[in-house]
PDB file of C-alpha atoms in Angstrom:
ATOM      1  CA  MET L1234     -33.349  96.705 105.807  1.00 42.00           C
ATOM      2  CA  LYS L1235     -30.307  96.884 105.370  1.00 49.00           C
ATOM      3  CA  LEU L1236     -28.600  93.665 102.137  1.00 57.00           C
ATOM      4  CA  GLY L1237     -26.022  91.151 102.902  1.00 67.00           C
ATOM      5  CA  ALA L1238     -23.502  89.662 101.272  1.00 74.00           C
ATOM      6  CA  PRO L1239     -23.265  90.047  97.245  1.00 88.00           C
ATOM      7  CA  ALA L1240     -24.789  86.466  95.926  1.00 92.00           C
ATOM      8  CA  LYS L1241     -25.812  86.173  92.642  1.00 93.00           C
ATOM      9  CA  PRO L1242     -30.209  86.012  92.906  1.00 94.00           C
ATOM     10  CA  ARG L1243     -30.545  83.020  90.673  1.00 94.00           C
ATOM     11  CA  GLN L1244     -28.555  80.249  93.144  1.00 94.00           C
ATOM     12  CA  VAL L1245     -30.444  82.236  96.267  1.00 95.00           C
ATOM     13  CA  LEU L1246     -33.945  81.366  94.501  1.00 96.00           C
ATOM     14  CA  GLU L1247     -33.117  78.047  94.469  1.00 95.00           C
ATOM     15  CA  ASP L1248     -31.669  77.956  97.436  1.00 95.00           C
ATOM     16  CA  LEU L1249     -34.418  79.055  99.341  1.00 95.00           C
ATOM     17  CA  ALA L1250     -36.828  77.055  97.108  1.00 95.00           C
ATOM     18  CA  GLY L1251     -34.951  73.508  98.282  1.00 95.00           C
ATOM     19  CA  THR L1252     -35.522  74.733 101.645  1.00 95.00           C
ATOM     20  CA  GLU L1253     -39.161  75.320 100.863  1.00 95.00           C
ATOM     21  CA  ALA L1254     -38.682  78.642 102.954  1.00 96.00           C
ATOM     22  CA  THR L1255     -41.656  81.069 104.044  1.00 96.00           C
ATOM     23  CA  GLY L1256     -40.639  85.088 103.726  1.00 96.00           C
ATOM     24  CA  ALA L1257     -39.353  87.978 101.310  1.00 96.00           C
ATOM     25  CA  LEU L1258     -36.078  87.632  99.239  1.00 96.00           C
ATOM     26  CA  HIS L1259     -34.798  91.186  98.975  1.00 96.00           C
ATOM     27  CA  ILE L1260     -32.918  91.663  95.834  1.00 95.00           C
ATOM     28  CA  GLY L1261     -30.493  94.824  95.056  1.00 90.00           C
ATOM     29  CA  GLY L1262     -28.208  95.597  92.255  1.00 84.00           C
ATOM     30  CA  ALA L1263     -29.033  97.648  89.427  1.00 82.00           C
ATOM     31  CA  SER L1264     -32.986  96.678  89.426  1.00 84.00           C
ATOM     32  CA  PRO L1265     -33.594  96.003  93.001  1.00 92.00           C
ATOM     33  CA  GLY L1266     -37.126  94.295  93.912  1.00 94.00           C
ATOM     34  CA  LEU L1267     -38.709  91.832  96.408  1.00 96.00           C
ATOM     35  CA  LEU L1268     -39.386  88.581  95.717  1.00 97.00           C
ATOM     36  CA  HIS L1269     -42.349  87.114  98.650  1.00 97.00           C
ATOM     37  CA  LEU L1270     -41.818  83.050  98.809  1.00 97.00           C
ATOM     38  CA  VAL L1271     -44.486  81.064 100.102  1.00 96.00           C
ATOM     39  CA  GLY L1272     -43.586  77.476 101.157  1.00 95.00           C
ATOM     40  CA  GLY L1273     -40.446  77.776  98.480  1.00 95.00           C
ATOM     41  CA  ARG L1274     -42.802  79.302  95.070  1.00 97.00           C
ATOM     42  CA  VAL L1275     -43.380  83.061  94.507  1.00 97.00           C
ATOM     43  CA  GLU L1276     -45.895  84.237  95.251  1.00 96.00           C
ATOM     44  CA  HIS L1277     -45.752  87.903  94.711  1.00 97.00           C
ATOM     45  CA  ALA L1278     -43.146  90.208  93.127  1.00 96.00           C
ATOM     46  CA  SER L1279     -41.542  93.744  92.924  1.00 96.00           C
ATOM     47  CA  SER L1280     -39.093  95.583  91.044  1.00 95.00           C
ATOM     48  CA  VAL L1281     -38.724  99.722  90.493  1.00 94.00           C
ATOM     49  CA  LYS L1282     -38.760  98.881  86.808  1.00 93.00           C
ATOM     50  CA  VAL L1283     -41.823  97.785  86.508  1.00 94.00           C
ATOM     51  CA  PRO L1284     -45.784  98.722  87.528  1.00 95.00           C
ATOM     52  CA  GLY L1285     -46.533  96.696  89.556  1.00 95.00           C
ATOM     53  CA  VAL L1286     -50.296  95.012  90.563  1.00 96.00           C
ATOM     54  CA  GLY L1287     -52.475  98.675  91.723  1.00 95.00           C
ATOM     55  CA  ASP L1288     -50.483 100.382  88.663  1.00 95.00           C
ATOM     56  CA  LEU L1289     -51.250  97.462  86.041  1.00 94.00           C
ATOM     57  CA  LEU L1290     -54.829  97.736  87.601  1.00 95.00           C
ATOM     58  CA  THR L1291     -55.806 101.887  88.087  1.00 95.00           C
ATOM     59  CA  LEU L1292     -53.838 103.255  84.667  1.00 92.00           C
ATOM     60  CA  SER L1293     -55.352 100.486  82.415  1.00 90.00           C
ATOM     61  CA  GLY L1294     -58.783 101.688  83.959  1.00 92.00           C
ATOM     62  CA  ARG L1295     -60.091  98.927  84.667  1.00 93.00           C
ATOM     63  CA  LEU L1296     -60.441  99.968  88.662  1.00 95.00           C
ATOM     64  CA  PRO L1297     -60.741 103.574  89.567  1.00 96.00           C
ATOM     65  CA  ASP L1298     -57.736 104.491  91.478  1.00 95.00           C
ATOM     66  CA  SER L1299     -60.014 105.763  94.613  1.00 96.00           C
ATOM     67  CA  VAL L1300     -61.016 101.752  94.831  1.00 96.00           C
ATOM     68  CA  TRP L1301     -57.789 100.037  94.591  1.00 97.00           C
ATOM     69  CA  GLN L1302     -56.625 102.830  97.631  1.00 96.00           C
ATOM     70  CA  ALA L1303     -59.974 101.553  99.855  1.00 96.00           C
ATOM     71  CA  ALA L1304     -58.903  98.123  99.453  1.00 96.00           C
ATOM     72  CA  VAL L1305     -55.355  98.985 100.512  1.00 96.00           C
ATOM     73  CA  GLU L1306     -56.604 100.849 103.347  1.00 95.00           C
ATOM     74  CA  GLU L1307     -58.293  97.969 104.335  1.00 95.00           C
ATOM     75  CA  GLY L1308     -57.116  95.668 104.199  1.00 94.00           C
ATOM     76  CA  GLY L1309     -53.553  95.617 103.924  1.00 92.00           C
ATOM     77  CA  ASN L1310     -52.138  95.103 107.439  1.00 92.00           C
ATOM     78  CA  ASP L1311     -53.384  91.812 107.117  1.00 92.00           C
ATOM     79  CA  ALA L1312     -53.283  90.470 103.660  1.00 93.00           C
ATOM     80  CA  ARG L1313     -56.359  91.255 102.579  1.00 94.00           C
ATOM     81  CA  VAL L1314     -56.808  93.069  99.886  1.00 96.00           C
ATOM     82  CA  GLY L1315     -57.128  90.553  96.999  1.00 95.00           C
ATOM     83  CA  GLU L1316     -60.130  88.938  98.907  1.00 95.00           C
ATOM     84  CA  LEU L1317     -61.335  92.670  99.230  1.00 96.00           C
ATOM     85  CA  LEU L1318     -61.501  92.797  95.142  1.00 96.00           C
ATOM     86  CA  VAL L1319     -63.139  90.025  94.565  1.00 96.00           C
ATOM     87  CA  GLY L1320     -65.482  89.857  97.449  1.00 95.00           C
ATOM     88  CA  GLN L1321     -66.546  92.814  96.664  1.00 95.00           C
ATOM     89  CA  GLY L1322     -66.957  92.070  93.020  1.00 96.00           C
ATOM     90  CA  HIS L1323     -64.178  95.059  92.086  1.00 96.00           C
ATOM     91  CA  LEU L1324     -62.859  91.902  89.973  1.00 94.00           C
ATOM     92  CA  THR L1325     -63.135  88.228  89.368  1.00 95.00           C
ATOM     93  CA  GLU L1326     -60.618  85.708  90.907  1.00 94.00           C
ATOM     94  CA  GLY L1327     -59.157  85.037  87.506  1.00 94.00           C
ATOM     95  CA  GLU L1328     -58.556  88.335  86.236  1.00 94.00           C
ATOM     96  CA  LEU L1329     -56.545  89.256  89.979  1.00 95.00           C
ATOM     97  CA  GLN L1330     -54.456  85.571  88.512  1.00 95.00           C
ATOM     98  CA  LEU L1331     -53.728  86.943  86.065  1.00 94.00           C
ATOM     99  CA  CYS L1332     -52.994  90.147  86.736  1.00 95.00           C
ATOM    100  CA  VAL L1333     -50.835  88.632  89.889  1.00 96.00           C
ATOM    101  CA  LEU L1334     -48.705  86.424  87.361  1.00 96.00           C
ATOM    102  CA  SER L1335     -48.021  88.598  85.057  1.00 95.00           C
ATOM    103  CA  VAL L1336     -46.348  90.793  87.078  1.00 96.00           C
ATOM    104  CA  VAL L1337     -44.261  87.799  88.741  1.00 97.00           C
ATOM    105  CA  HIS L1338     -43.030  86.902  85.296  1.00 97.00           C
ATOM    106  CA  ASP L1339     -42.568  90.382  84.620  1.00 97.00           C
ATOM    107  CA  ALA L1340     -41.437  91.434  87.757  1.00 96.00           C
ATOM    108  CA  ALA L1341     -38.120  88.238  88.140  1.00 97.00           C
ATOM    109  CA  TYR L1342     -37.055  88.485  84.783  1.00 97.00           C
ATOM    110  CA  PHE L1343     -35.584  92.398  85.918  1.00 96.00           C
ATOM    111  CA  VAL L1344     -34.714  91.245  89.227  1.00 95.00           C
ATOM    112  CA  LEU L1345     -32.962  88.115  88.829  1.00 94.00           C
ATOM    113  CA  GLY L1346     -29.752  88.690  86.910  1.00 88.00           C
ATOM    114  CA  ASP L1347     -26.748  86.797  86.900  1.00 86.00           C
ATOM    115  CA  GLU L1348     -24.309  88.984  88.028  1.00 89.00           C
ATOM    116  CA  PRO L1349     -23.683  88.919  92.311  1.00 93.00           C
ATOM    117  CA  VAL L1350     -25.959  91.485  94.445  1.00 93.00           C
ATOM    118  CA  GLN L1351     -26.721  92.145  97.277  1.00 93.00           C
ATOM    119  CA  VAL L1352     -29.593  90.059  99.256  1.00 94.00           C
ATOM    120  CA  ARG L1353     -30.830  88.979 101.784  1.00 93.00           C
ATOM    121  CA  PHE L1354     -33.872  86.674 102.896  1.00 94.00           C
ATOM    122  CA  GLU L1355     -36.916  88.235 105.239  1.00 94.00           C
ATOM    123  CA  SER L1356     -38.247  84.889 107.076  1.00 94.00           C
ATOM    124  CA  ASP L1357     -42.454  84.745 107.544  1.00 92.00           C
ATOM    125  CA  ARG L1358     -43.353  88.002 105.695  1.00 93.00           C
ATOM    126  CA  ARG L1359     -45.895  88.241 103.795  1.00 90.00           C
ATOM    127  CA  HIS L1360     -47.352  90.131 100.958  1.00 94.00           C
ATOM    128  CA  TRP L1361     -50.292  93.040 101.474  1.00 94.00           C
ATOM    129  CA  LEU L1362     -52.550  91.213  98.745  1.00 95.00           C
ATOM    130  CA  GLY L1363     -52.480  88.284  99.895  1.00 94.00           C
ATOM    131  CA  PRO L1364     -52.846  84.224  98.412  1.00 94.00           C
ATOM    132  CA  VAL L1365     -53.483  84.610  94.905  1.00 94.00           C
ATOM    133  CA  ALA L1366     -51.133  83.250  92.831  1.00 93.00           C
ATOM    134  CA  ALA L1367     -47.824  80.947  93.413  1.00 94.00           C
ATOM    135  CA  VAL L1368     -45.824  80.142  90.693  1.00 95.00           C
ATOM    136  CA  ASP L1369     -43.017  77.092  91.129  1.00 96.00           C
ATOM    137  CA  THR L1370     -38.802  78.400  91.265  1.00 95.00           C
ATOM    138  CA  GLY L1371     -38.293  76.192  88.473  1.00 95.00           C
ATOM    139  CA  THR L1372     -40.915  77.889  85.888  1.00 96.00           C
ATOM    140  CA  VAL L1373     -39.837  80.862  87.493  1.00 96.00           C
ATOM    141  CA  LEU L1374     -35.454  81.048  86.824  1.00 97.00           C
ATOM    142  CA  THR L1375     -37.334  78.786  82.617  1.00 96.00           C
ATOM    143  CA  GLU L1376     -39.751  81.937  82.205  1.00 97.00           C
ATOM    144  CA  VAL L1377     -36.582  84.474  83.172  1.00 97.00           C
ATOM    145  CA  ASP L1378     -34.066  82.819  80.515  1.00 97.00           C
ATOM    146  CA  ARG L1379     -36.662  82.212  77.653  1.00 97.00           C
ATOM    147  CA  ARG L1380     -37.526  86.016  77.543  1.00 97.00           C
ATOM    148  CA  ALA L1381     -33.701  86.727  77.685  1.00 96.00           C
ATOM    149  CA  ARG L1382     -33.377  84.145  74.433  1.00 97.00           C
ATOM    150  CA  LEU L1383     -36.909  86.360  72.991  1.00 97.00           C
ATOM    151  CA  LEU L1384     -35.512  89.425  72.874  1.00 96.00           C
ATOM    152  CA  ALA L1385     -31.899  88.077  71.370  1.00 96.00           C
ATOM    153  CA  GLU L1386     -34.122  86.744  68.231  1.00 96.00           C
ATOM    154  CA  ILE L1387     -35.396  90.190  68.317  1.00 96.00           C
ATOM    155  CA  ALA L1388     -32.847  92.065  67.934  1.00 94.00           C
ATOM    156  CA  ASP L1389     -29.299  91.882  69.990  1.00 94.00           C
ATOM    157  CA  GLU L1390     -29.045  95.180  70.972  1.00 94.00           C
ATOM    158  CA  PRO L1391     -28.593  95.607  74.811  1.00 93.00           C
ATOM    159  CA  ARG L1392     -28.458  98.754  74.768  1.00 94.00           C
ATOM    160  CA  LEU L1393     -32.494  99.554  74.092  1.00 95.00           C
ATOM    161  CA  ASP L1394     -33.545  98.448  77.586  1.00 94.00           C
ATOM    162  CA  THR L1395     -31.799 100.952  79.439  1.00 93.00           C
ATOM    163  CA  GLY L1396     -31.098 103.580  77.252  1.00 93.00           C
ATOM    164  CA  PRO L1397     -33.876 106.407  75.935  1.00 94.00           C
ATOM    165  CA  VAL L1398     -36.330 104.979  73.363  1.00 94.00           C
ATOM    166  CA  THR L1399     -35.349 107.323  70.447  1.00 92.00           C
ATOM    167  CA  PRO L1400     -37.190 107.540  66.933  1.00 92.00           C
ATOM    168  CA  THR L1401     -35.158 108.158  63.723  1.00 90.00           C
ATOM    169  CA  PRO L1402     -36.761 111.319  62.312  1.00 87.00           C
ATOM    170  CA  ARG L1403     -37.104 109.477  58.962  1.00 86.00           C
ATOM    171  CA  LEU L1404     -38.531 106.256  57.490  1.00 84.00           C
ATOM    172  CA  ARG L1405     -37.299 103.657  55.098  1.00 80.00           C
ATOM    173  CA  ARG L1406     -40.532 102.502  53.508  1.00 81.00           C
ATOM    174  CA  ASP L1407     -43.887 104.330  52.907  1.00 84.00           C
ATOM    175  CA  ARG L1408     -45.676 101.961  54.604  1.00 87.00           C
ATOM    176  CA  ILE L1409     -45.648 100.361  57.983  1.00 87.00           C
ATOM    177  CA  ARG L1410     -47.734  98.422  60.835  1.00 91.00           C
ATOM    178  CA  LEU L1411     -47.729  98.879  64.605  1.00 94.00           C
ATOM    179  CA  THR L1412     -49.005  97.229  67.186  1.00 94.00           C
ATOM    180  CA  ALA L1413     -51.103  99.355  69.639  1.00 95.00           C
ATOM    181  CA  LEU L1414     -48.052  99.015  72.817  1.00 96.00           C
ATOM    182  CA  GLN L1415     -45.597 100.141  69.946  1.00 96.00           C
ATOM    183  CA  TRP L1416     -47.661 102.696  68.847  1.00 95.00           C
ATOM    184  CA  GLU L1417     -47.568 104.194  72.741  1.00 95.00           C
ATOM    185  CA  LEU L1418     -44.367 104.396  73.190  1.00 96.00           C
ATOM    186  CA  ILE L1419     -43.313 106.271  70.308  1.00 94.00           C
ATOM    187  CA  VAL L1420     -46.094 108.455  71.643  1.00 94.00           C
ATOM    188  CA  HIS L1421     -44.983 108.848  74.496  1.00 95.00           C
ATOM    189  CA  ALA L1422     -40.938 109.010  74.131  1.00 93.00           C
ATOM    190  CA  ASP L1423     -39.991 112.049  74.178  1.00 90.00           C
ATOM    191  CA  GLY L1424     -36.024 111.778  74.195  1.00 87.00           C
ATOM    192  CA  ARG L1425     -35.448 111.288  78.145  1.00 92.00           C
ATOM    193  CA  ALA L1426     -37.879 108.619  79.252  1.00 95.00           C
ATOM    194  CA  THR L1427     -36.077 104.177  78.714  1.00 95.00           C
ATOM    195  CA  PRO L1428     -38.721 101.510  77.879  1.00 96.00           C
ATOM    196  CA  THR L1429     -39.175 100.755  81.867  1.00 95.00           C
ATOM    197  CA  ASP L1430     -39.811 104.612  82.418  1.00 95.00           C
ATOM    198  CA  LEU L1431     -42.330 104.119  79.144  1.00 96.00           C
ATOM    199  CA  ALA L1432     -44.220 101.451  81.341  1.00 95.00           C
ATOM    200  CA  ARG L1433     -44.259 102.637  84.490  1.00 94.00           C
ATOM    201  CA  ARG L1434     -46.100 105.674  83.187  1.00 94.00           C
ATOM    202  CA  LEU L1435     -48.463 103.688  80.093  1.00 94.00           C
ATOM    203  CA  GLY L1436     -49.065 101.442  83.495  1.00 93.00           C
ATOM    204  CA  ARG L1437     -47.563  98.606  80.845  1.00 94.00           C
ATOM    205  CA  ALA L1438     -46.036  95.270  82.220  1.00 95.00           C
ATOM    206  CA  GLY L1439     -41.950  95.842  82.013  1.00 96.00           C
ATOM    207  CA  TYR L1440     -40.986  93.252  79.558  1.00 96.00           C
ATOM    208  CA  ALA L1441     -43.283  94.314  77.225  1.00 96.00           C
ATOM    209  CA  CYS L1442     -41.762  97.274  76.460  1.00 97.00           C
ATOM    210  CA  LEU L1443     -38.591  96.096  76.414  1.00 97.00           C
ATOM    211  CA  GLN L1444     -40.118  93.963  73.472  1.00 97.00           C
ATOM    212  CA  ALA L1445     -41.845  95.972  71.448  1.00 97.00           C
ATOM    213  CA  VAL L1446     -38.804  98.085  71.426  1.00 97.00           C
ATOM    214  CA  ARG L1447     -37.068  95.935  70.173  1.00 96.00           C
ATOM    215  CA  GLY L1448     -39.777  94.986  67.407  1.00 95.00           C
ATOM    216  CA  LEU L1449     -39.383  98.951  66.655  1.00 95.00           C
ATOM    217  CA  PHE L1450     -35.629  99.108  66.553  1.00 94.00           C
ATOM    218  CA  ALA L1451     -35.669  95.539  64.063  1.00 93.00           C
ATOM    219  CA  ASP L1452     -38.283  97.575  61.953  1.00 91.00           C
ATOM    220  CA  GLY L1453     -36.172 100.398  61.599  1.00 91.00           C
ATOM    221  CA  LEU L1454     -38.271 102.332  63.052  1.00 92.00           C
ATOM    222  CA  VAL L1455     -36.241 103.656  66.456  1.00 92.00           C
ATOM    223  CA  ARG L1456     -31.484 104.615  66.266  1.00 91.00           C
ATOM    224  CA  VAL L1457     -29.402 102.810  69.182  1.00 85.00           C
ATOM    225  CA  PRO L1458     -28.775 105.604  72.259  1.00 75.00           C
ATOM    226  CA  GLY L1459     -27.112 108.125  71.774  1.00 66.00           C
ATOM    227  CA  THR L1460     -25.386 107.539  68.843  1.00 58.00           C
ATOM    228  CA  GLY L1461     -27.030 108.577  66.374  1.00 53.00           C
ATOM    229  CA  ALA L1462     -26.515 105.191  64.228  1.00 50.00           C
ATOM    230  CA  ALA L1463     -29.393 104.412  61.727  1.00 44.00           C
ATOM    231  CA  ILE L1464     -30.709 100.704  62.372  1.00 44.00           C
ATOM    232  CA  ARG L1465     -29.068  98.021  61.176  1.00 46.00           C
ATOM    233  CA  THR L1466     -30.847  95.310  60.058  1.00 44.00           C
ATOM    234  CA  ALA L1467     -30.279  91.988  58.735  1.00 42.00           C
ATOM    235  CA  PRO L1468     -29.085  93.089  54.508  1.00 44.00           C
ATOM    236  CA  VAL L1469     -30.510  90.955  51.963  1.00 39.00           C
ATOM    237  CA  PRO L1470     -29.732  91.576  48.677  1.00 44.00           C
ATOM    238  CA  PRO L1471     -31.640  93.710  45.664  1.00 45.00           C
ATOM    239  CA  PRO L1472     -32.171  91.992  42.322  1.00 41.00           C
ATOM    240  CA  GLU L1473     -30.322  92.964  39.784  1.00 41.00           C
ATOM    241  CA  PRO L1474     -32.503  95.340  38.458  1.00 43.00           C
ATOM    242  CA  GLN L1475     -32.943  94.005  35.212  1.00 40.00           C
ATOM    243  CA  VAL L1476     -35.372  91.572  37.046  1.00 40.00           C
ATOM    244  CA  ALA L1477     -36.582  93.155  39.204  1.00 42.00           C
ATOM    245  CA  VAL L1478     -38.525  95.102  36.313  1.00 38.00           C
ATOM    246  CA  GLU L1479     -39.438  92.673  34.322  1.00 41.00           C
ATOM    247  CA  ALA L1480     -40.502  90.473  37.287  1.00 40.00           C
ATOM    248  CA  LEU L1481     -41.912  92.988  37.875  1.00 37.00           C
ATOM    249  CA  ILE L1482     -44.533  94.233  34.637  1.00 36.00           C
ATOM    250  CA  ALA L1483     -44.700  90.105  35.475  1.00 42.00           C
ATOM    251  CA  GLY L1484     -47.283  90.858  38.317  1.00 44.00           C
ATOM    252  CA  GLY L1485     -44.267  89.960  41.225  1.00 44.00           C
ATOM    253  CA  ALA L1486     -43.149  91.522  44.445  1.00 45.00           C
ATOM    254  CA  VAL L1487     -41.747  95.057  44.568  1.00 43.00           C
ATOM    255  CA  PRO L1488     -38.051  94.950  45.179  1.00 45.00           C
ATOM    256  CA  LYS L1489     -37.539  97.272  48.435  1.00 46.00           C
ATOM    257  CA  GLU L1490     -35.236  98.654  47.435  1.00 47.00           C
ATOM    258  CA  VAL L1491     -32.162  99.388  43.925  1.00 42.00           C
ATOM    259  CA  PRO L1492     -28.597 100.177  45.172  1.00 47.00           C
ATOM    260  CA  ARG L1493     -28.280 104.078  43.614  1.00 46.00           C
ATOM    261  CA  SER L1494     -24.951 103.585  42.343  1.00 46.00           C
ATOM    262  CA  VAL L1495     -26.321 100.936  39.946  1.00 45.00           C
ATOM    263  CA  PRO L1496     -28.812 102.181  37.261  1.00 49.00           C
ATOM    264  CA  ILE L1497     -31.551 100.846  35.784  1.00 48.00           C
ATOM    265  CA  VAL L1498     -30.987 101.147  31.807  1.00 48.00           C
ATOM    266  CA  ALA L1499     -34.642  99.550  29.598  1.00 52.00           C
ATOM    267  CA  PRO L1500     -34.711  97.123  27.155  1.00 52.00           C
ATOM    268  CA  ARG L1501     -33.197  98.388  24.211  1.00 56.00           C
ATOM    269  CA  PRO L1502     -36.749  97.826  21.819  1.00 54.00           C
ATOM    270  CA  PRO L1503     -36.227  95.731  18.576  1.00 54.00           C
ATOM    271  CA  SER L1504     -34.976  97.679  15.522  1.00 54.00           C
ATOM    272  CA  ASP L1505     -37.120  97.474  12.236  1.00 54.00           C
ATOM    273  CA  PRO L1506     -35.513  95.482   9.350  1.00 53.00           C
ATOM    274  CA  PRO L1507     -33.581  96.991   7.990  1.00 52.00           C
ATOM    275  CA  GLU L1508     -34.208  99.372   4.528  1.00 52.00           C
ATOM    276  CA  LYS L1509     -32.793  99.252   0.862  1.00 50.00           C
ATOM    277  CA  THR L1510     -30.006 101.655   1.101  1.00 48.00           C
ATOM    278  CA  VAL L1511     -30.029 104.734  -0.863  1.00 46.00           C
ATOM    279  CA  GLU L1512     -26.960 106.456  -2.313  1.00 50.00           C
ATOM    280  CA  LEU L1513     -28.485 110.285  -2.193  1.00 48.00           C
ATOM    281  CA  PRO L1514     -26.025 112.163  -4.903  1.00 49.00           C
ATOM    282  CA  HIS L1515     -22.799 113.818  -4.580  1.00 50.00           C
ATOM    283  CA  ALA L1516     -22.896 118.130  -5.514  1.00 48.00           C
ATOM    284  CA  GLY L1517     -22.166 117.807  -8.984  1.00 49.00           C
ATOM    285  CA  GLU L1518     -24.730 115.450  -9.821  1.00 46.00           C
ATOM    286  CA  ALA L1519     -27.197 117.064  -8.979  1.00 46.00           C
ATOM    287  CA  SER L1520     -28.808 117.891 -12.001  1.00 44.00           C
ATOM    288  CA  ALA L1521     -28.337 114.664 -13.112  1.00 45.00           C
ATOM    289  CA  SER L1522     -29.906 113.637  -9.985  1.00 46.00           C
ATOM    290  CA  ARG L1523     -32.926 115.994 -10.572  1.00 50.00           C
ATOM    291  CA  GLY L1524     -36.208 113.701 -10.714  1.00 51.00           C
ATOM    292  CA  PHE L1525     -34.481 111.468  -8.173  1.00 49.00           C
ATOM    293  CA  ARG L1526     -37.529 111.134  -4.880  1.00 57.00           C
ATOM    294  CA  LEU L1527     -36.442 109.038  -1.910  1.00 52.00           C
ATOM    295  CA  PRO L1528     -38.742 105.541  -1.338  1.00 56.00           C
ATOM    296  CA  ARG L1529     -41.849 105.900   1.343  1.00 60.00           C
ATOM    297  CA  ARG L1530     -42.752 103.683   3.580  1.00 55.00           C
ATOM    298  CA  LYS L1531     -46.228 102.361   2.909  1.00 60.00           C
ATOM    299  CA  PRO L1532     -49.217 102.767   5.390  1.00 57.00           C
ATOM    300  CA  ALA L1533     -50.235  99.547   6.632  1.00 55.00           C
ATOM    301  CA  LYS L1534     -54.151  98.525   5.496  1.00 57.00           C
ATOM    302  CA  PRO L1535     -56.430  99.186   8.246  1.00 55.00           C
ATOM    303  CA  ARG L1536     -57.903  96.054   9.536  1.00 56.00           C
ATOM    304  CA  GLY L1537     -61.948  95.651  10.464  1.00 54.00           C
ATOM    305  CA  ASP L1538     -61.677  93.882  13.671  1.00 55.00           C
ATOM    306  CA  ALA L1539     -58.541  95.373  15.197  1.00 52.00           C
ATOM    307  CA  GLU L1540     -59.459  95.377  19.118  1.00 55.00           C
ATOM    308  CA  PRO L1541     -60.736  98.441  21.671  1.00 56.00           C
ATOM    309  CA  ALA L1542     -58.130  99.317  23.308  1.00 54.00           C
ATOM    310  CA  VAL L1543     -56.998  98.460  26.100  1.00 56.00           C
ATOM    311  CA  PRO L1544     -57.221 100.321  29.790  1.00 60.00           C
ATOM    312  CA  PRO L1545     -53.696 100.142  31.265  1.00 58.00           C
ATOM    313  CA  ASP L1546     -53.346  98.374  34.574  1.00 66.00           C
ATOM    314  CA  GLU L1547     -53.885 100.504  37.968  1.00 68.00           C
ATOM    315  CA  ALA L1548     -52.398  98.013  40.141  1.00 66.00           C
ATOM    316  CA  LEU L1549     -49.703  97.489  37.849  1.00 68.00           C
ATOM    317  CA  LEU L1550     -48.841 101.277  37.527  1.00 67.00           C
ATOM    318  CA  HIS L1551     -49.125 101.454  40.607  1.00 65.00           C
ATOM    319  CA  ARG L1552     -46.235  99.339  41.157  1.00 67.00           C
ATOM    320  CA  LEU L1553     -44.154 100.991  39.005  1.00 67.00           C
ATOM    321  CA  ARG L1554     -44.407 104.681  40.709  1.00 64.00           C
ATOM    322  CA  THR L1555     -42.983 101.873  44.021  1.00 66.00           C
ATOM    323  CA  ALA L1556     -40.608 101.468  42.367  1.00 64.00           C
ATOM    324  CA  LEU L1557     -39.351 104.261  40.667  1.00 62.00           C
ATOM    325  CA  ARG L1558     -39.944 106.429  44.314  1.00 59.00           C
ATOM    326  CA  GLY L1559     -37.940 104.065  45.831  1.00 54.00           C
ATOM    327  CA  MET L1560     -34.855 104.242  43.305  1.00 54.00           C
ATOM    328  CA  THR L1561     -34.462 108.204  44.540  1.00 50.00           C
TER     329      THR L1561
END
C-alpha cells in the first residue's frame, strides 16, 4: 500500500483522534510502523524497530511458539487471537492487556516522531489480535515525550540509539552493578547489532533497550559507536590527596580516582626533641680527647601495664589498598 504526502505523524494522529476515526494509520520514514485506532483511541501499534506481542510472549518463554501460531491461524482472519488465548487458558486477561499496552507505548515512541514522513490512513481496518485494550491519544503522546526526556536525563547521546552496542575494552572501576537487561545486552553485543536489533533478537521492549544502553554509557561500560572515544561522564573534582588520605584513615569514603599528576606525600613524622649538641674533636686534638664518649640515649623503663598490641583493621587496610590501586 502506497503512503500519502509527507506530514507529521503526531499531528495526523491528533486530527484522527478528534474525529474519533477507526482504522489503521500507516507511517513511513526511518522507523515505519502502524497504529490501529478504534473511536480515535490507539488499540494496537507496531514498528519494525520493536518486537510485537507474539515475539514478547514466545521469546520470553511465556507461550510456546506452537500455541501462538495455532491461535493466529485459527482466529487471525476474524480478529479473535486474543480471545482464543485467554479462553483456552494460555494467558490471563490481565497478562494480555499488559503485553498489548507495553507494545503500544513501545512502538509509538519510534513511529511518532516530529519530522514529516509519508503517512496514510486506511479506514475501518481492525487488528487481527482483536480488542484487548485501548489508550487515549493524549496519553500516548504524553508518554512519548516523557520517554524522550528520560533518555536525555540518563545520557544525552542520541547516537547510541542507532549505532551498534560497543562495550569498552577496559573498565574504570573495580566493581560494577548491572540490571538483568544490561547484562543480556553486553553478552549479546557483537559490534554490529543496534539496541533495537538486540531488542527483537532477545524479545525485549525496544525502548527498554535504549534506556539500558544509555545507562551503560553513563556508567562508562559502552562507547559512542564509530568514534572510539572513551565515555564522557560528568567530571567530579577529586579531593586534595592529603585530605583524601586523612578522610580514609578516619573511615571516610575512598575517592574513586586521584589524578596522577599530583603525587601523594605522606605527612612528615614529628621530629624528636633536639639532643644536646656535641662537638667532635679535631684531628689534632685526638690525644687530648682519647677519653671522649658519645652520649647514649637511656632506654625507657618497661611498663608492667603495657596494653597488648591491637590487631590491624582489615577494613581500613582494604580501603587503603583500593585507594592506592586507583592511583596507578
